[in-house]
Coordinates of C-alpha atoms and ligand atoms in Angstrom, one line a residue:
M1 CA 15.6 55.7 -8.5
E2 CA 18.3 54.2 -10.7
W3 CA 19.0 50.5 -9.9
Q4 CA 22.5 49.2 -10.3
F5 CA 21.7 46.0 -12.0
D6 CA 25.3 44.9 -12.6
K7 CA 26.2 45.5 -9.0
I8 CA 23.2 43.5 -7.7
E9 CA 23.9 40.7 -10.0
K10 CA 27.6 40.5 -9.0
E11 CA 26.7 40.6 -5.3
A12 CA 24.1 37.9 -5.7
Q13 CA 26.6 35.7 -7.6
A14 CA 29.2 36.1 -4.9
E15 CA 26.6 35.4 -2.2
L16 CA 25.5 32.2 -3.9
E17 CA 29.0 31.1 -4.4
A18 CA 29.5 31.0 -0.6
V19 CA 26.2 29.0 0.0
N20 CA 26.9 25.4 1.0
G21 CA 23.6 24.0 2.2
Q22 CA 19.8 23.8 1.8
G23 CA 19.3 26.6 4.3
G24 CA 21.5 29.0 2.4
L25 CA 19.7 28.3 -0.9
E26 CA 16.4 29.1 0.7
A27 CA 17.7 32.3 2.3
F28 CA 19.0 33.4 -1.1
R29 CA 15.7 32.7 -2.8
I30 CA 13.8 34.7 -0.2
K31 CA 16.2 37.7 -0.3
Y32 CA 16.3 38.0 -4.1
L33 CA 13.3 36.2 -5.6
G34 CA 10.8 36.1 -2.7
R35 CA 7.5 38.1 -2.5
K36 CA 9.3 40.8 -0.6
G37 CA 12.7 40.3 -2.3
I38 CA 14.9 42.7 -4.2
V39 CA 13.5 41.7 -7.7
Q40 CA 10.0 42.2 -6.6
E41 CA 11.0 45.6 -5.1
I42 CA 12.4 46.6 -8.5
F43 CA 9.2 45.6 -10.3
S44 CA 7.1 47.5 -7.8
S45 CA 9.2 50.7 -8.4
L46 CA 8.6 50.6 -12.2
G47 CA 5.6 52.8 -11.7
S48 CA 7.8 55.8 -10.8
V49 CA 10.1 55.3 -13.8
S50 CA 9.5 57.7 -16.7
A51 CA 7.7 56.4 -19.8
E52 CA 10.7 56.5 -22.1
E53 CA 13.0 54.8 -19.5
K54 CA 10.4 52.1 -18.6
P55 CA 11.1 49.5 -21.4
R56 CA 14.8 49.5 -20.7
V57 CA 14.5 49.3 -16.9
G58 CA 11.7 46.7 -17.3
K59 CA 13.9 44.6 -19.6
Q60 CA 16.9 44.8 -17.2
A61 CA 14.6 43.8 -14.3
N62 CA 13.4 40.8 -16.3
D63 CA 16.9 39.8 -17.2
L64 CA 18.0 40.1 -13.6
R65 CA 15.1 37.9 -12.4
N66 CA 15.9 35.2 -15.1
K67 CA 19.6 35.3 -14.4
L68 CA 19.1 34.9 -10.6
A69 CA 16.6 32.1 -11.0
S70 CA 18.9 30.2 -13.3
I71 CA 22.0 30.5 -11.2
L72 CA 19.9 29.5 -8.2
E73 CA 18.8 26.3 -10.0
E74 CA 22.3 25.6 -11.1
K75 CA 23.6 25.9 -7.5
T76 CA 20.8 23.7 -6.2
L77 CA 21.7 20.9 -8.7
Q78 CA 25.3 21.3 -7.9
L79 CA 24.8 20.9 -4.1
R80 CA 22.5 17.9 -4.6
A81 CA 25.1 16.2 -6.7
E82 CA 27.7 16.9 -4.0
T83 CA 25.7 15.6 -1.2
S84 CA 24.9 12.3 -3.0
K85 CA 28.6 11.9 -3.7
E86 CA 29.3 12.5 0.0
T87 CA 26.8 9.9 1.1
Q88 CA 28.4 7.5 -1.3
Y89 CA 31.8 8.1 0.4
T90 CA 30.5 8.2 4.0
L91 CA 29.4 4.5 3.8
D92 CA 31.5 2.9 6.5
H93 CA 32.6 -0.5 5.3
S94 CA 34.0 -1.4 8.7
L95 CA 30.5 -1.3 10.4
P96 CA 29.3 -4.8 11.5
G97 CA 26.7 -6.3 9.2
V98 CA 23.1 -7.2 10.0
A99 CA 23.3 -10.6 11.6
P100 CA 20.7 -13.1 10.4
S101 CA 18.4 -14.1 13.2
I102 CA 18.9 -17.8 14.1
G103 CA 15.9 -19.6 15.6
H104 CA 16.0 -22.0 18.5
A105 CA 13.7 -24.5 20.2
H106 CA 10.7 -23.0 22.0
I107 CA 11.1 -23.0 25.8
L108 CA 8.3 -25.6 26.0
S109 CA 10.1 -27.9 23.5
Q110 CA 13.3 -27.4 25.6
T111 CA 11.4 -28.5 28.8
I112 CA 9.9 -31.5 27.0
D113 CA 13.4 -32.5 25.7
E114 CA 14.9 -32.1 29.1
I115 CA 12.3 -34.2 30.8
C116 CA 12.3 -36.9 28.1
S117 CA 16.1 -37.2 28.3
L118 CA 16.0 -37.5 32.1
F119 CA 13.6 -40.4 31.7
E120 CA 15.6 -41.9 28.8
K121 CA 18.6 -42.1 31.2
L122 CA 16.3 -44.1 33.5
G123 CA 15.6 -46.6 30.8
F124 CA 12.4 -45.2 29.3
T125 CA 11.7 -44.9 25.6
V126 CA 9.8 -41.9 24.1
Q127 CA 6.6 -42.7 22.2
D128 CA 3.7 -40.6 20.9
G129 CA 0.0 -40.9 20.4
P130 CA -2.5 -39.1 18.2
E131 CA -4.1 -35.8 19.2
I132 CA -7.4 -37.0 17.8
E133 CA -8.4 -39.9 20.0
T134 CA -11.3 -42.3 20.3
E135 CA -13.8 -41.8 23.1
F136 CA -12.9 -45.4 24.1
N137 CA -9.2 -44.7 24.6
N138 CA -9.6 -41.3 26.2
F139 CA -12.3 -42.4 28.7
T140 CA -13.8 -45.9 28.6
A141 CA -10.6 -47.9 28.6
L142 CA -9.3 -45.6 31.4
N143 CA -12.2 -46.6 33.6
I144 CA -13.7 -43.1 33.4
P145 CA -17.5 -43.7 33.9
I146 CA -20.1 -42.5 31.4
D147 CA -21.4 -39.9 33.9
H148 CA -17.9 -38.5 34.8
P149 CA -17.8 -34.7 34.4
S150 CA -14.6 -34.8 32.3
R151 CA -16.7 -36.5 29.6
D152 CA -19.0 -33.5 29.4
S153 CA -18.8 -31.3 26.3
F154 CA -17.8 -28.4 28.6
D155 CA -14.6 -30.4 29.3
T156 CA -13.9 -32.1 26.0
F157 CA -13.7 -31.1 22.4
Y158 CA -15.8 -33.7 20.4
L159 CA -15.4 -33.9 16.7
E160 CA -18.2 -34.2 14.1
A161 CA -16.6 -37.3 12.8
E162 CA -17.5 -40.7 14.2
D163 CA -15.1 -43.5 15.2
R164 CA -16.2 -46.3 12.8
S165 CA -13.6 -48.7 14.2
N166 CA -15.3 -48.5 17.5
K167 CA -19.0 -48.9 16.5
G168 CA -20.2 -45.4 16.4
R169 CA -18.4 -43.9 19.3
Y170 CA -17.1 -40.3 18.9
L171 CA -13.7 -39.0 18.1
L172 CA -12.4 -36.2 20.2
L173 CA -9.3 -34.1 20.8
R174 CA -7.6 -36.0 23.7
S175 CA -8.1 -34.2 27.0
H176 CA -5.0 -35.9 28.5
T177 CA -2.1 -38.0 27.3
S178 CA -3.3 -41.0 29.3
P179 CA -5.0 -42.7 26.3
G180 CA -1.5 -43.2 25.1
Q181 CA -1.2 -45.8 28.0
V182 CA -3.9 -47.8 26.4
R183 CA -2.2 -47.7 22.9
I184 CA 1.1 -48.7 24.4
L185 CA -0.3 -51.6 26.4
K186 CA -1.9 -52.9 23.2
Q187 CA 1.2 -52.3 21.1
F188 CA 4.1 -53.6 23.2
P189 CA 4.5 -56.6 25.4
P190 CA 5.7 -56.1 29.0
P191 CA 8.0 -55.3 30.6
L192 CA 7.8 -51.8 29.2
A193 CA 8.8 -48.3 30.3
V194 CA 7.6 -45.4 28.1
I195 CA 6.9 -41.7 28.2
I196 CA 4.5 -40.0 25.9
P197 CA 4.8 -36.2 25.5
G198 CA 2.2 -34.3 23.5
K199 CA -0.5 -31.7 23.2
V200 CA -3.9 -32.0 25.0
Y201 CA -7.1 -30.0 24.6
R202 CA -9.8 -28.8 27.0
P203 CA -12.4 -26.1 26.2
D204 CA -11.3 -23.9 29.1
A205 CA -11.7 -20.1 29.1
V206 CA -8.2 -18.7 28.5
D207 CA -6.7 -16.9 31.5
A208 CA -3.3 -16.5 33.2
S209 CA -3.4 -20.2 34.3
H210 CA -5.7 -21.9 31.7
S211 CA -5.2 -22.6 28.0
F212 CA -7.5 -24.7 25.7
M213 CA -4.3 -26.4 24.5
F214 CA -1.4 -27.4 26.7
H215 CA 1.3 -30.1 26.9
Q216 CA 1.5 -33.1 29.1
I217 CA 4.0 -35.9 29.5
E218 CA 2.7 -39.3 30.4
G219 CA 4.7 -42.1 32.0
L220 CA 4.0 -45.8 32.1
L221 CA 6.0 -48.6 33.5
V222 CA 4.7 -52.2 33.5
D223 CA 6.3 -55.4 34.7
R224 CA 5.7 -58.2 37.2
D225 CA 5.7 -56.9 40.8
V226 CA 5.9 -53.1 40.2
K227 CA 5.2 -51.6 43.6
F228 CA 4.1 -48.2 44.9
S229 CA 7.6 -47.9 46.4
D230 CA 9.0 -48.1 42.8
L231 CA 6.7 -45.2 41.8
K232 CA 7.9 -43.1 44.8
G233 CA 11.6 -43.9 44.1
L234 CA 11.4 -43.2 40.4
L235 CA 9.6 -39.9 40.8
T236 CA 11.8 -38.8 43.6
V237 CA 14.9 -39.4 41.4
F238 CA 13.3 -37.6 38.5
C239 CA 12.2 -34.5 40.6
Q240 CA 15.6 -34.2 42.2
R241 CA 17.4 -34.3 38.8
L242 CA 15.0 -31.7 37.4
F243 CA 14.7 -29.3 40.4
G244 CA 17.8 -30.0 42.5
K245 CA 19.0 -32.6 45.0
D246 CA 17.7 -30.7 48.1
I247 CA 14.0 -30.8 47.3
K248 CA 11.7 -32.9 49.5
M249 CA 8.8 -35.0 48.1
R250 CA 5.2 -35.4 49.3
F251 CA 2.8 -38.0 47.9
R252 CA -0.8 -36.9 48.7
P253 CA -3.6 -39.4 48.4
H254 CA -5.8 -38.6 45.4
F255 CA -8.3 -40.1 43.0
F256 CA -7.9 -40.9 39.4
P257 CA -10.3 -43.6 37.8
F258 CA -7.4 -45.2 36.0
T259 CA -4.9 -45.6 38.9
E260 CA -5.4 -47.2 42.3
P261 CA -4.0 -46.1 44.6
S262 CA -3.5 -42.6 43.2
A263 CA -1.3 -39.8 44.5
E264 CA -0.6 -36.2 43.7
V265 CA 3.1 -35.5 43.8
D266 CA 4.3 -32.3 45.5
I267 CA 7.9 -31.1 45.8
S268 CA 9.0 -28.7 48.5
C269 CA 9.2 -25.2 47.0
Y270 CA 12.7 -24.8 45.6
I271 CA 12.5 -21.1 45.9
C272 CA 11.8 -20.7 49.7
K273 CA 12.9 -24.3 50.6
G274 CA 9.4 -25.0 52.1
K275 CA 9.1 -21.8 54.2
G276 CA 6.3 -20.3 52.1
C277 CA 6.6 -17.6 49.4
S278 CA 4.6 -16.1 46.5
V279 CA 5.6 -18.9 44.0
C280 CA 4.1 -21.7 46.2
G281 CA 1.3 -19.5 47.5
R282 CA 2.8 -19.6 51.0
K283 CA 2.2 -23.3 51.2
G284 CA 5.8 -24.4 51.0
W285 CA 4.8 -27.1 48.5
L286 CA 4.4 -27.2 44.7
E287 CA 2.0 -29.6 43.0
I288 CA 3.9 -31.2 40.2
M289 CA 2.0 -34.2 38.8
G290 CA -0.7 -36.9 39.1
S291 CA 0.4 -40.5 39.6
G292 CA -0.7 -43.9 40.7
M293 CA -0.6 -47.7 40.1
V294 CA -2.3 -48.8 36.9
H295 CA -5.9 -49.8 37.6
P296 CA -6.7 -53.5 36.8
K297 CA -9.6 -52.2 34.7
V298 CA -7.1 -50.5 32.4
F299 CA -5.1 -53.8 32.0
E300 CA -8.4 -55.5 31.3
A301 CA -9.4 -53.0 28.6
A302 CA -6.0 -53.5 26.9
G303 CA -6.6 -57.3 26.9
Y304 CA -4.0 -58.2 29.6
P305 CA -4.3 -61.5 31.5
K306 CA -5.8 -60.9 35.0
G307 CA -3.4 -60.2 37.9
K308 CA -0.2 -61.1 36.0
Y309 CA 1.3 -57.6 35.7
T310 CA 1.3 -54.4 37.7
G311 CA 2.4 -51.0 36.6
L312 CA 2.9 -47.4 37.6
A313 CA 1.7 -44.3 35.7
F314 CA 2.1 -40.6 36.0
G315 CA 1.2 -37.4 34.1
L316 CA 2.7 -34.0 34.4
G317 CA 1.9 -30.6 32.8
V318 CA 4.8 -29.1 30.8
E319 CA 3.6 -25.5 31.0
R320 CA 3.2 -25.7 34.8
I321 CA 6.6 -27.1 35.3
T322 CA 8.2 -24.6 33.0
M323 CA 6.3 -21.7 34.8
L324 CA 7.6 -23.0 38.1
K325 CA 11.1 -23.5 36.9
Y326 CA 11.5 -20.1 35.3
G327 CA 9.1 -18.0 37.4
I328 CA 6.7 -17.3 34.6
N329 CA 3.3 -16.2 35.9
D330 CA 1.1 -16.2 32.7
I331 CA 0.5 -19.3 30.6
R332 CA -0.6 -17.2 27.6
I333 CA 2.9 -15.8 27.0
F334 CA 4.0 -19.3 25.7
F335 CA 1.7 -19.0 22.7
E336 CA 2.0 -15.3 21.8
N337 CA 5.1 -15.7 19.7
D338 CA 6.6 -12.6 21.2
K339 CA 10.3 -12.8 20.4
R340 CA 11.2 -10.6 23.4
F341 CA 9.9 -13.5 25.6
L342 CA 11.1 -16.4 23.5
E343 CA 14.6 -15.1 23.0
Q344 CA 15.2 -15.2 26.8
F345 CA 15.5 -19.0 26.8
Ligands
LIG401 N1 -4.3 -37.8 33.1 C1 -4.2 -37.2 34.4 C2 -4.6 -35.7 34.2 O1 -4.7 -35.2 33.1 C3 -2.8 -37.3 35.0 C4 -2.4 -38.7 35.4 C5 -1.7 -39.5 34.5 C6 -2.7 -39.2 36.7 C7 -1.3 -40.7 34.9 C8 -2.4 -40.5 37.0 C9 -1.7 -41.2 36.1 O2 -4.9 -35.0 35.2

């Protein structure tokens, strides 16, 4: 068979001219240069060409193949250049830019700030104490006896280092903010009113309601003639400002070695108004903090004259209050640094 090389070449050229995308280039390659393409068909037919014709037809077939390959490459480059030019011009300058992400205070810091500023309005000043404490300040000065379970290594992180200032007693990570009371009593003369926010540590297994580190806020007010009624009044005003005017208070008798008498403070559940719901565990009440009148032994350990002053103290858990306030049911989420959680506050 006689191949019309010129006609094939012209048709191919015209076809390629009309191609305007990657798909068209590939279809062209398959049709002309593929394994079952026209060029291959021509080469396969060379066997039936007469011996004297063969060199001429062979050369034409080769030329055709080279020509088609080269115009295909040219077209590929041309299309590539066009698309990159297009992307250059499709950049939309009116699109809004990527906003820088601006951080903000962690929800626990926000709660601490809010509680501190409520107490500041009531005349308290904010102080802090060290997270590494002496065994004396954390326990002994607070009238916590040597055989008290909270002294156990299951309940307290002891450090390898010894407290040289205190004749060989141990240093530890404070298990509550109450040792701050001892430091304040030694540092400032009465009358005084301070709150001490900070981290505390207990080697608890971590679960939805326990963490080996959490935050407390300690309160201490010392003067002549501070009474239990002052404690009730102060904490009632505080809770109403934090949770709303309608809440009711309940002071339940309790025991802490460093306060006498002691009370746990409950507020009526602000969700169900005391009827009982899942937040308050159907009790209608939420436990908010521990409190009491400063024990004479604590004044004694701080070097106070006997019987001259009285005081009130309280301690609350920041995570617990935050969880109640915002309906958060897992303490671990505070410390996971998940922005999807943090950005909600
Ligand atoms: N330190 C106590 C606790 O961690 C709380 C408390 C503080 C109780 C002050 C009474 C007075 O449980």
